[in-house]
mmCIF file of the N, C-alpha and C atoms, coordinates in Angstrom:
data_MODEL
# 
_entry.id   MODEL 
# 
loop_
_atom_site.group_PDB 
_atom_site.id 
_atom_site.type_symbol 
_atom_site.label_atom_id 
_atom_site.label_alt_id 
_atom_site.label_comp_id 
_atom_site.label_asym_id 
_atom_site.label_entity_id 
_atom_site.label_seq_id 
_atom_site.pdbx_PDB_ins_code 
_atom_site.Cartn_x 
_atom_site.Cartn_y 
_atom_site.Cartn_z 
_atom_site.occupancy 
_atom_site.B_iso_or_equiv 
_atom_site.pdbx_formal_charge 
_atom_site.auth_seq_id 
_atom_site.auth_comp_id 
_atom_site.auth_asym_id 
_atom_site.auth_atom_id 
_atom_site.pdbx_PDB_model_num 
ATOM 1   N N  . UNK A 1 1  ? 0.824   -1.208  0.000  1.00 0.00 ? 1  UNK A N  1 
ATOM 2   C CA . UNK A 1 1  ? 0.000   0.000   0.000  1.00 0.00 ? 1  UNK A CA 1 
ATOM 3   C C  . UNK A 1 1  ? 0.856   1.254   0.000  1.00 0.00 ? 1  UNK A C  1 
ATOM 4   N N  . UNK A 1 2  ? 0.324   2.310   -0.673 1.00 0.00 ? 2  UNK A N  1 
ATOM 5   C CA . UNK A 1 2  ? 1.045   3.448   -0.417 1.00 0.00 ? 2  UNK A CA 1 
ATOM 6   C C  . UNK A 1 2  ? 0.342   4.292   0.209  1.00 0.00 ? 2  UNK A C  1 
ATOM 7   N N  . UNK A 1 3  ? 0.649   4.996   1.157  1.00 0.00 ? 3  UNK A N  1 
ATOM 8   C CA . UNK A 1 3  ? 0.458   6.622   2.211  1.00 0.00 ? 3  UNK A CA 1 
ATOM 9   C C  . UNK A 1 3  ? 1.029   7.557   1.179  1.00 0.00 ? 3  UNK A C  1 
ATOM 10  N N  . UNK A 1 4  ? 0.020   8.692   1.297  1.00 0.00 ? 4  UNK A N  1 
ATOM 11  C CA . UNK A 1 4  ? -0.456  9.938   1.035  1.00 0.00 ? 4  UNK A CA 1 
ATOM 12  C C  . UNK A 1 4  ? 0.114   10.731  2.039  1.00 0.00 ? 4  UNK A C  1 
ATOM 13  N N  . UNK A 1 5  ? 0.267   11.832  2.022  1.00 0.00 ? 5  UNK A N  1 
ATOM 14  C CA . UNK A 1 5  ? -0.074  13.403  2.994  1.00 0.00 ? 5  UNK A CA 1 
ATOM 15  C C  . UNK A 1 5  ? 0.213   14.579  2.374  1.00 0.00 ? 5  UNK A C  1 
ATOM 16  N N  . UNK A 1 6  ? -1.076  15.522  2.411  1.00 0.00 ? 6  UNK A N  1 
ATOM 17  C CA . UNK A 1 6  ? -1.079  16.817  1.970  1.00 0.00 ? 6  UNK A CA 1 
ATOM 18  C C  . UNK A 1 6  ? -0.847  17.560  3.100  1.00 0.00 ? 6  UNK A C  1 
ATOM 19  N N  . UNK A 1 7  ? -0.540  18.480  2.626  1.00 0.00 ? 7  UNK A N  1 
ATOM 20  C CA . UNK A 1 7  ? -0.897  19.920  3.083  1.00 0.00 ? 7  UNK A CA 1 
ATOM 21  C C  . UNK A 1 7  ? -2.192  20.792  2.509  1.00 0.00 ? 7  UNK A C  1 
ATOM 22  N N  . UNK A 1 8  ? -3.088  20.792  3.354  1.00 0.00 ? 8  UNK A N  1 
ATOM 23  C CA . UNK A 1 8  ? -4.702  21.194  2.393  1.00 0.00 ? 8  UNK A CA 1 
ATOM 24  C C  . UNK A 1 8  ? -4.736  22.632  2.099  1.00 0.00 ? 8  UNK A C  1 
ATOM 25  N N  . UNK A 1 9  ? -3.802  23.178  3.355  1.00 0.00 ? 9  UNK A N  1 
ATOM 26  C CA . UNK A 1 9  ? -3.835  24.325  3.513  1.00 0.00 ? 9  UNK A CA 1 
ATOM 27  C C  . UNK A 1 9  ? -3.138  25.210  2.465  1.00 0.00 ? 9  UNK A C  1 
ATOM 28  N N  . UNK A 1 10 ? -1.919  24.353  1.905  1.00 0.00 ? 10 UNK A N  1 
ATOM 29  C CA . UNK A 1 10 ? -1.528  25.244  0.970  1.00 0.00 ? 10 UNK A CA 1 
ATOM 30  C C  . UNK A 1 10 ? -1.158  24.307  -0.476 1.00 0.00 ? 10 UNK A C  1 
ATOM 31  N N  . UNK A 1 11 ? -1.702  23.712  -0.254 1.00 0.00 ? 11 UNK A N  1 
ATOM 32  C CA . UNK A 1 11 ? -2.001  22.795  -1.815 1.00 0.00 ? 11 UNK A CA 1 
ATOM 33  C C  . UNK A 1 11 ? -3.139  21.854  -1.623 1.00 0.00 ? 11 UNK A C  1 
ATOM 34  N N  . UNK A 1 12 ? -4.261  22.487  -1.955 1.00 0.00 ? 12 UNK A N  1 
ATOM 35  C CA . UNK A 1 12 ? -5.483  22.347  -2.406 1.00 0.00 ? 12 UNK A CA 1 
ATOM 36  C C  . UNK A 1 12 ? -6.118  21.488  -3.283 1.00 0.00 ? 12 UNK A C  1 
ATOM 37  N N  . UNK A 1 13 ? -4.574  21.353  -4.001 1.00 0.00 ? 13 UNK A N  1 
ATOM 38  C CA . UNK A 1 13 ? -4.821  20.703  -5.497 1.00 0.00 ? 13 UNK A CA 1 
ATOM 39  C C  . UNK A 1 13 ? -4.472  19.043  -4.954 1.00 0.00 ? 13 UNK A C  1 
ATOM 40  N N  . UNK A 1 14 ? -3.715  18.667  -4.344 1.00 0.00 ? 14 UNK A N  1 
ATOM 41  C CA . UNK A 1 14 ? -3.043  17.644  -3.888 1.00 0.00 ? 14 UNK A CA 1 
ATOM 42  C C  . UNK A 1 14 ? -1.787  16.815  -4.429 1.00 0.00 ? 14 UNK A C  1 
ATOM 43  N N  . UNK A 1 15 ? -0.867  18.249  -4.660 1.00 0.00 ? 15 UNK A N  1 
ATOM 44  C CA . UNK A 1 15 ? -0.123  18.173  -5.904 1.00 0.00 ? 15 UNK A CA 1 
ATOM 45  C C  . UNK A 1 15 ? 1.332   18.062  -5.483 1.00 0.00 ? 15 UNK A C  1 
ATOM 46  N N  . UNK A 1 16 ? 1.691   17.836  -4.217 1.00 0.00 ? 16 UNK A N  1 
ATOM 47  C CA . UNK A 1 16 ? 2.908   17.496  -3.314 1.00 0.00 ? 16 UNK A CA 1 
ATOM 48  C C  . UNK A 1 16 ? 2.753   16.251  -2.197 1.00 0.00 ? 16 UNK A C  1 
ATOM 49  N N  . UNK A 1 17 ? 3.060   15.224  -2.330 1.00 0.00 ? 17 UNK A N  1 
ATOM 50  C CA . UNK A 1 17 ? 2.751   14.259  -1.646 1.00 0.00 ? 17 UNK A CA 1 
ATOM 51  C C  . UNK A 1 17 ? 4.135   14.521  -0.278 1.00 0.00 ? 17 UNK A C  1 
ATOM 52  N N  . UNK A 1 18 ? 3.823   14.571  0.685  1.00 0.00 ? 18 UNK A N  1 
ATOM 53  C CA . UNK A 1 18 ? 4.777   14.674  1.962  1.00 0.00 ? 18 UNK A CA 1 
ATOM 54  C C  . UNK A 1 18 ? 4.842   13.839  2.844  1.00 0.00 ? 18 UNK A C  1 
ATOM 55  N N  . UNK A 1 19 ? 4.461   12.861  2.187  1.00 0.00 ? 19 UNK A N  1 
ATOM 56  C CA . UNK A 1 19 ? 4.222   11.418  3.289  1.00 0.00 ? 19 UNK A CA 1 
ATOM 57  C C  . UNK A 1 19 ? 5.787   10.659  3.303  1.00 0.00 ? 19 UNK A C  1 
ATOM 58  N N  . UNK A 1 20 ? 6.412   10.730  2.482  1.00 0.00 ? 20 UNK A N  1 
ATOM 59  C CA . UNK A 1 20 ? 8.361   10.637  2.693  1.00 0.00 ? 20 UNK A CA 1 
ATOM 60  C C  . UNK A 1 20 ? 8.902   11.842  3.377  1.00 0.00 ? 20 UNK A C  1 
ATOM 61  N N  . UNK A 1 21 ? 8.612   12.799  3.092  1.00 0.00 ? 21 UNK A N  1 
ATOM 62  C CA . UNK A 1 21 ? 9.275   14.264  3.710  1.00 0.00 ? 21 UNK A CA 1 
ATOM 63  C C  . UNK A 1 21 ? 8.616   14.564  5.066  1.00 0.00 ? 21 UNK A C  1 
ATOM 64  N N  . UNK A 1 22 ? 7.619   13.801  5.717  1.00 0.00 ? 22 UNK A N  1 
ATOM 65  C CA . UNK A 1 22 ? 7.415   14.089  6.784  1.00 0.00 ? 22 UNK A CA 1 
ATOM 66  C C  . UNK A 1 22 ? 6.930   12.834  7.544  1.00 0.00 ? 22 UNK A C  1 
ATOM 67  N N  . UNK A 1 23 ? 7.726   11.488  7.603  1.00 0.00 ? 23 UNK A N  1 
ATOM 68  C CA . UNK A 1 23 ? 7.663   10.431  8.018  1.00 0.00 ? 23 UNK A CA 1 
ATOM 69  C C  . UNK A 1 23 ? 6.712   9.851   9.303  1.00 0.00 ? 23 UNK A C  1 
ATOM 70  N N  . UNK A 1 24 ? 7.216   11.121  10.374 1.00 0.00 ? 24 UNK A N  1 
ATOM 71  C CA . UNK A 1 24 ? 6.672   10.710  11.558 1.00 0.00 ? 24 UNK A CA 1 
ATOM 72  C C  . UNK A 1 24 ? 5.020   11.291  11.469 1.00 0.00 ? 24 UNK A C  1 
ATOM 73  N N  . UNK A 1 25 ? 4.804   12.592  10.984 1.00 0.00 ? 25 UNK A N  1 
ATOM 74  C CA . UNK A 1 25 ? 3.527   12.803  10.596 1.00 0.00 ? 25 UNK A CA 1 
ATOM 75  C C  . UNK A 1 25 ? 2.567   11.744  9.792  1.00 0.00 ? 25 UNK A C  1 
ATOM 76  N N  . UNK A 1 26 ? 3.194   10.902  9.048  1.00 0.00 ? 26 UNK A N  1 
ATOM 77  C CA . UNK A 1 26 ? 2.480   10.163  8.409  1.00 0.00 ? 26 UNK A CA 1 
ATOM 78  C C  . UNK A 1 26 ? 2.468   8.582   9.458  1.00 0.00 ? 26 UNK A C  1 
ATOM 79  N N  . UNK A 1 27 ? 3.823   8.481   9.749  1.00 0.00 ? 27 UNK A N  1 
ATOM 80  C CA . UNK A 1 27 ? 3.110   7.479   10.947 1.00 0.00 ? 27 UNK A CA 1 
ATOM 81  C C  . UNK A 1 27 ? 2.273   7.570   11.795 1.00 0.00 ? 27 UNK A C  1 
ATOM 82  N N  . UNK A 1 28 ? 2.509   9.108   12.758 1.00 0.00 ? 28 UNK A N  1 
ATOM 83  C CA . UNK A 1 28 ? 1.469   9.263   13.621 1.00 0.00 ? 28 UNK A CA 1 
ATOM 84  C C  . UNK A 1 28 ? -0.095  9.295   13.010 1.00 0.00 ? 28 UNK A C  1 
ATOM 85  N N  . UNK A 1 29 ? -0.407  9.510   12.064 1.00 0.00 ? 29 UNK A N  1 
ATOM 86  C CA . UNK A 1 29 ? -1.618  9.945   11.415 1.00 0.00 ? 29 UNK A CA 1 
ATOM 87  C C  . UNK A 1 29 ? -2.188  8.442   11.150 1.00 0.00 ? 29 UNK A C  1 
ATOM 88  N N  . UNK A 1 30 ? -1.218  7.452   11.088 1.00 0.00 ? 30 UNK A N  1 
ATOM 89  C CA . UNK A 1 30 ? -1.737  6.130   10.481 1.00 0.00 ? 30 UNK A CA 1 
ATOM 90  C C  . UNK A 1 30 ? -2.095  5.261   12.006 1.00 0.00 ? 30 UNK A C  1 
ATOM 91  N N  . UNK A 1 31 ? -1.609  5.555   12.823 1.00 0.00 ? 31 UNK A N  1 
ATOM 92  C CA . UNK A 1 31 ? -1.592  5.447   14.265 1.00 0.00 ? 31 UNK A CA 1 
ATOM 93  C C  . UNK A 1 31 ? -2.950  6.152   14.568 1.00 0.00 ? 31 UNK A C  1 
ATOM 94  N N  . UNK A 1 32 ? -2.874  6.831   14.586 1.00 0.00 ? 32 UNK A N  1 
ATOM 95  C CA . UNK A 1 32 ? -4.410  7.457   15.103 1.00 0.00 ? 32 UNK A CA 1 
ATOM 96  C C  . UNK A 1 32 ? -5.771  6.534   13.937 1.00 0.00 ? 32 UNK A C  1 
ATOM 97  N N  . UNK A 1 33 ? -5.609  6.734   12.883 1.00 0.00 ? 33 UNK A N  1 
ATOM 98  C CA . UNK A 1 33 ? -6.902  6.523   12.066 1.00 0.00 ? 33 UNK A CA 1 
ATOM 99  C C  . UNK A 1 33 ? -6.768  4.524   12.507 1.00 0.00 ? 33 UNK A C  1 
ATOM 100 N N  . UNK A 1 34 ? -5.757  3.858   12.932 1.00 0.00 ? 34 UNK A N  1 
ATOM 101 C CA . UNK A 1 34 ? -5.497  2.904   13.766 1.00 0.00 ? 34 UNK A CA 1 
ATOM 102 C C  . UNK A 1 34 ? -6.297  2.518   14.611 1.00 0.00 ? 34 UNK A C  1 
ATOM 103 N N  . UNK A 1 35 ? -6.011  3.290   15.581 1.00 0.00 ? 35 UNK A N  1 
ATOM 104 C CA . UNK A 1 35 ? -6.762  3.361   17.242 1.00 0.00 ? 35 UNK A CA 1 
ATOM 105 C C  . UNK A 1 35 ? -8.264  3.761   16.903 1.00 0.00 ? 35 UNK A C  1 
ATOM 106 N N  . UNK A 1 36 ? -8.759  4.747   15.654 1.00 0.00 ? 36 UNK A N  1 
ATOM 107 C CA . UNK A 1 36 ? -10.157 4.664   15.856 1.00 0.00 ? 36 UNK A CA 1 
ATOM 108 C C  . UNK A 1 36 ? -10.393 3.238   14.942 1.00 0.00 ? 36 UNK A C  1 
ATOM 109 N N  . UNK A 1 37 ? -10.013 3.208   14.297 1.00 0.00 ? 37 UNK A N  1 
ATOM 110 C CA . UNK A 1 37 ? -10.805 1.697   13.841 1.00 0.00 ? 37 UNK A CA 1 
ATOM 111 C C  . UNK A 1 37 ? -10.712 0.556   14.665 1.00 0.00 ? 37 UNK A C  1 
ATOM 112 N N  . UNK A 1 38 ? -9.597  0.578   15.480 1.00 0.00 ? 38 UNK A N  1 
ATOM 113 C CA . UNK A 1 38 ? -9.826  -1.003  16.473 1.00 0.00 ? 38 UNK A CA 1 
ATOM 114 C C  . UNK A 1 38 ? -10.691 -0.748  17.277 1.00 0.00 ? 38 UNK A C  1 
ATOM 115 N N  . UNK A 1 39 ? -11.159 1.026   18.106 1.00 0.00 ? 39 UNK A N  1 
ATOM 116 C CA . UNK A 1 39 ? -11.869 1.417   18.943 1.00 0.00 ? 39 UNK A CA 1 
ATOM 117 C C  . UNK A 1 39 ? -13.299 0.940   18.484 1.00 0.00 ? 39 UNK A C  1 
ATOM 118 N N  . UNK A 1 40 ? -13.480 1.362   17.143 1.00 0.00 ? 40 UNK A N  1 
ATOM 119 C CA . UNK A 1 40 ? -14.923 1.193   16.384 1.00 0.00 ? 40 UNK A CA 1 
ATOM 120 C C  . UNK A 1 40 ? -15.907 -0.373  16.033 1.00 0.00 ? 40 UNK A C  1 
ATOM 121 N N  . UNK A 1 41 ? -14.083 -1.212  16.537 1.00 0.00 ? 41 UNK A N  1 
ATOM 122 C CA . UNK A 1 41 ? -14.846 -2.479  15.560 1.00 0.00 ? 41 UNK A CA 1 
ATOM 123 C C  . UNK A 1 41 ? -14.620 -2.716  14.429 1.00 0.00 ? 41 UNK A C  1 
ATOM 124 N N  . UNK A 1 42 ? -14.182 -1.424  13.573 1.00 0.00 ? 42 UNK A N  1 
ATOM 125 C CA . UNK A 1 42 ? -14.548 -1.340  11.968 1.00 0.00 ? 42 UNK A CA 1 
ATOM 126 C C  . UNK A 1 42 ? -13.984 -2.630  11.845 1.00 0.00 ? 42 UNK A C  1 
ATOM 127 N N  . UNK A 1 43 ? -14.561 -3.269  10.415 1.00 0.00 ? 43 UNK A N  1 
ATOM 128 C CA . UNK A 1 43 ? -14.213 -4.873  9.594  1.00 0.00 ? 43 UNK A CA 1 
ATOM 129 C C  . UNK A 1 43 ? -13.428 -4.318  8.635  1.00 0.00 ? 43 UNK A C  1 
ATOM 130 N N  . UNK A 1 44 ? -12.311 -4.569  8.646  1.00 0.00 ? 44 UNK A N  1 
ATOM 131 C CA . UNK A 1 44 ? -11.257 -4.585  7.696  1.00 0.00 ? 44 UNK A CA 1 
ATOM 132 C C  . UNK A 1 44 ? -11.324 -4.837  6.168  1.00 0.00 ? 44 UNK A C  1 
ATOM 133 N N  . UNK A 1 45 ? -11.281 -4.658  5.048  1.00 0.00 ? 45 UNK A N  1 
ATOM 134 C CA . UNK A 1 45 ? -11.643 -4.827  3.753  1.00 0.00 ? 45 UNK A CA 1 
ATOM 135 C C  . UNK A 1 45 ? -10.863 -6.025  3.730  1.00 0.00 ? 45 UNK A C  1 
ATOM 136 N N  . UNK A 1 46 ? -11.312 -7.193  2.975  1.00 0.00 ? 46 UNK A N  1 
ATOM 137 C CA . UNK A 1 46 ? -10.952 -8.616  2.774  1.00 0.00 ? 46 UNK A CA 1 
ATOM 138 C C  . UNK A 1 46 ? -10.013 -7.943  1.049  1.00 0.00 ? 46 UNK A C  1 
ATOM 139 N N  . UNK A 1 47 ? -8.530  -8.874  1.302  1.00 0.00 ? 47 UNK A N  1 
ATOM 140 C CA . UNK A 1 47 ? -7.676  -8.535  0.747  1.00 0.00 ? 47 UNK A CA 1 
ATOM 141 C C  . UNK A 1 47 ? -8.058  -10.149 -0.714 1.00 0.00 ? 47 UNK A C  1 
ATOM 142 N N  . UNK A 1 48 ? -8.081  -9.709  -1.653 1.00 0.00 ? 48 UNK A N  1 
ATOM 143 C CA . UNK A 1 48 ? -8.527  -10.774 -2.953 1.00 0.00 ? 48 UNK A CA 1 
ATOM 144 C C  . UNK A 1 48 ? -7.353  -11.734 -2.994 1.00 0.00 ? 48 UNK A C  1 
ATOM 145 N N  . UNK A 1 49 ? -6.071  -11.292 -2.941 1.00 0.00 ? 49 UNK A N  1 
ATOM 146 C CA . UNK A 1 49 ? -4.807  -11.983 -3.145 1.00 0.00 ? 49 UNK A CA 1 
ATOM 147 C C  . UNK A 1 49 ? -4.217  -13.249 -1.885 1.00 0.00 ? 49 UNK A C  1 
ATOM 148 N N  . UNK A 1 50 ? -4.927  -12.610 -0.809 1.00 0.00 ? 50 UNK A N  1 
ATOM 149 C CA . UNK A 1 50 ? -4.918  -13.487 0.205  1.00 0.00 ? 50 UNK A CA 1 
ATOM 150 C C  . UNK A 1 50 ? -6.142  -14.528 0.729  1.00 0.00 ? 50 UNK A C  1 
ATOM 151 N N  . UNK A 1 51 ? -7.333  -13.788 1.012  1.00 0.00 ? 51 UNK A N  1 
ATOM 152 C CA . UNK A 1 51 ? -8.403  -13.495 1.736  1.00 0.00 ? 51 UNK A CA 1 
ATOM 153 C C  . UNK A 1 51 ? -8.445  -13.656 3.161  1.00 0.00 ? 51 UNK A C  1 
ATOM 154 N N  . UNK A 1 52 ? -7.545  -12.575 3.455  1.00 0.00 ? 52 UNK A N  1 
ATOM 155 C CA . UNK A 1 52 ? -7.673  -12.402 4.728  1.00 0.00 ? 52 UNK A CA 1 
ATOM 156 C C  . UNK A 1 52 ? -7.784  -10.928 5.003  1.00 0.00 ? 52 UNK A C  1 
ATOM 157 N N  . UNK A 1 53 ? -8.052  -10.285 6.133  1.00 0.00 ? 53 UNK A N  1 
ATOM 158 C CA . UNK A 1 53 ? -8.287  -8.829  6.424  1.00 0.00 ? 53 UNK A CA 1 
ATOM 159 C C  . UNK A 1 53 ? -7.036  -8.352  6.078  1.00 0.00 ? 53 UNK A C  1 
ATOM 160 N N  . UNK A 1 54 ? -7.212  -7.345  5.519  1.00 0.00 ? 54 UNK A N  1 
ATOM 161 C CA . UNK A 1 54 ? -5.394  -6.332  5.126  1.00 0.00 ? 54 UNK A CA 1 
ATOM 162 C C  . UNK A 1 54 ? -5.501  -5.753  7.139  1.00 0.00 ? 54 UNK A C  1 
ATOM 163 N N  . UNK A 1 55 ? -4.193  -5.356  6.415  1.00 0.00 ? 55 UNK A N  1 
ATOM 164 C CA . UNK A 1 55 ? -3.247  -4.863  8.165  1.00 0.00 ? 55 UNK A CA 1 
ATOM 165 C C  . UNK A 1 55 ? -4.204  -3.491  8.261  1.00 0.00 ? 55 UNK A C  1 
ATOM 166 N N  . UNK A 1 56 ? -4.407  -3.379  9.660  1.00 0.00 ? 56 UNK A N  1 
ATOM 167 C CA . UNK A 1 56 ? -4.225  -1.717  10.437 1.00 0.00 ? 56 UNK A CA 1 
ATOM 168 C C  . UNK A 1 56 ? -3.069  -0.418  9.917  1.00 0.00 ? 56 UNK A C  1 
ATOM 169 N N  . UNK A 1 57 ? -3.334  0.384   8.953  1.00 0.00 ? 57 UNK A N  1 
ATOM 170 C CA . UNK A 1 57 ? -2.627  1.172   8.506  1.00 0.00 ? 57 UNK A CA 1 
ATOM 171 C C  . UNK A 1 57 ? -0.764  1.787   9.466  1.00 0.00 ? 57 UNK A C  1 
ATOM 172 N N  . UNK A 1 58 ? -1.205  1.641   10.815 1.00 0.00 ? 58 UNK A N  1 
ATOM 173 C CA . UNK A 1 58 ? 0.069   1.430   11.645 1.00 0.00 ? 58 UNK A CA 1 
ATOM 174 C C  . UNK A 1 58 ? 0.803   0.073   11.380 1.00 0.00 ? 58 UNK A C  1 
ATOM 175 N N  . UNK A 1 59 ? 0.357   -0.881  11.455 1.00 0.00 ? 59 UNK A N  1 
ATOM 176 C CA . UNK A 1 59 ? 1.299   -2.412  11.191 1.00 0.00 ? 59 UNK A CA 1 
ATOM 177 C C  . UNK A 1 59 ? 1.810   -2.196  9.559  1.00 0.00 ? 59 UNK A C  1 
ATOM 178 N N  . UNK A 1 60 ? 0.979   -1.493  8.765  1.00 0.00 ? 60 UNK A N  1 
ATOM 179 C CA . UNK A 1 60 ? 1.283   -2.043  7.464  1.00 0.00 ? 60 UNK A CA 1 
ATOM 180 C C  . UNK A 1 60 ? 2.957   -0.853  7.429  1.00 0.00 ? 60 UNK A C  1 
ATOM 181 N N  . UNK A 1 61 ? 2.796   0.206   7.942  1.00 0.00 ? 61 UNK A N  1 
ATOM 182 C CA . UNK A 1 61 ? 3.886   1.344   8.703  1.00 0.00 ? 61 UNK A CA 1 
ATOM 183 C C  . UNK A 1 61 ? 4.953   0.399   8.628  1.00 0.00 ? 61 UNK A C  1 
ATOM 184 N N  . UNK A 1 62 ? 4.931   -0.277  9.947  1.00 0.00 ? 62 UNK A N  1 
ATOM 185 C CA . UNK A 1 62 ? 5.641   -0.899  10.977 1.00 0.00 ? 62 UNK A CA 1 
ATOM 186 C C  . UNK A 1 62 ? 6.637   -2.120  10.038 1.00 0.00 ? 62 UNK A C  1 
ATOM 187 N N  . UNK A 1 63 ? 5.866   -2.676  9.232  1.00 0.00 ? 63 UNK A N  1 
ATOM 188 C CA . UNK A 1 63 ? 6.044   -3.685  8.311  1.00 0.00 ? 63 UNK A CA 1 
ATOM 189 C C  . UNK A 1 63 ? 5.302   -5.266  9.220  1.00 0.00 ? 63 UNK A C  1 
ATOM 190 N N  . UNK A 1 64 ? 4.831   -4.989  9.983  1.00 0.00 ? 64 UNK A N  1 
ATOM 191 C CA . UNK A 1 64 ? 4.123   -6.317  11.041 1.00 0.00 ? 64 UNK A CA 1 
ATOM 192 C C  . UNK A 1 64 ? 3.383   -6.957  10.283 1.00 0.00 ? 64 UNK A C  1 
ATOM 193 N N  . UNK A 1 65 ? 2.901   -6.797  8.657  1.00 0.00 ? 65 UNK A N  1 
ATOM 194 C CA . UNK A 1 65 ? 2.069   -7.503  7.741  1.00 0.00 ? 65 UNK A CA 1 
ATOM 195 C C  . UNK A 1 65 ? 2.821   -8.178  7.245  1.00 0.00 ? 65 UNK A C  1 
ATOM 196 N N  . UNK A 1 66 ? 4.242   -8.302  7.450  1.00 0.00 ? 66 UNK A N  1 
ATOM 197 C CA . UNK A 1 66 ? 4.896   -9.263  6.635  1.00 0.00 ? 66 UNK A CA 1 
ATOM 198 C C  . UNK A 1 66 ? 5.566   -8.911  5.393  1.00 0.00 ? 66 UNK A C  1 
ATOM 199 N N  . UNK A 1 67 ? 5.285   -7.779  4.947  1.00 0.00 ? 67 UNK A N  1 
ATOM 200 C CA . UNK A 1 67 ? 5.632   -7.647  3.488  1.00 0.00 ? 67 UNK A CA 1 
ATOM 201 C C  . UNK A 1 67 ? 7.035   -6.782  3.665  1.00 0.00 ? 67 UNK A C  1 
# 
């Protein structure tokens, strides 16, 4: 999978990706949207290549999915 991060505030367009140039922002951000989905329950999208649930956007970070 690949991570994203804008800046909305000053590219609107979504035309600078800063998710390498600002590492820990993009971990922490994958960490949080993390913690609300295990908080929520949410069901994980079933992965076609495997069929099993894809990783928590922090593990897939981390590399804990294996890949």
């Amino acid at each position: 999978p690949r991570f994203e991060l804008y800046d909305l505030a000053e590219d609107v367009g979504e035309t600078r990706d800063l998710a390498f140039a600002r590492p820990a922002v993009t971990r922490g951000m994958a960490q949080i949207l993390s913690d609300l989905l295990e908080a929520s329950g949410a069901a994980m999208s079933i992965s076609k290549s495997t069929g099993d649930p894809v990783p928590l956007p922090a593990a897939v970070l981390a590399g804990a999915d294996g890949r």
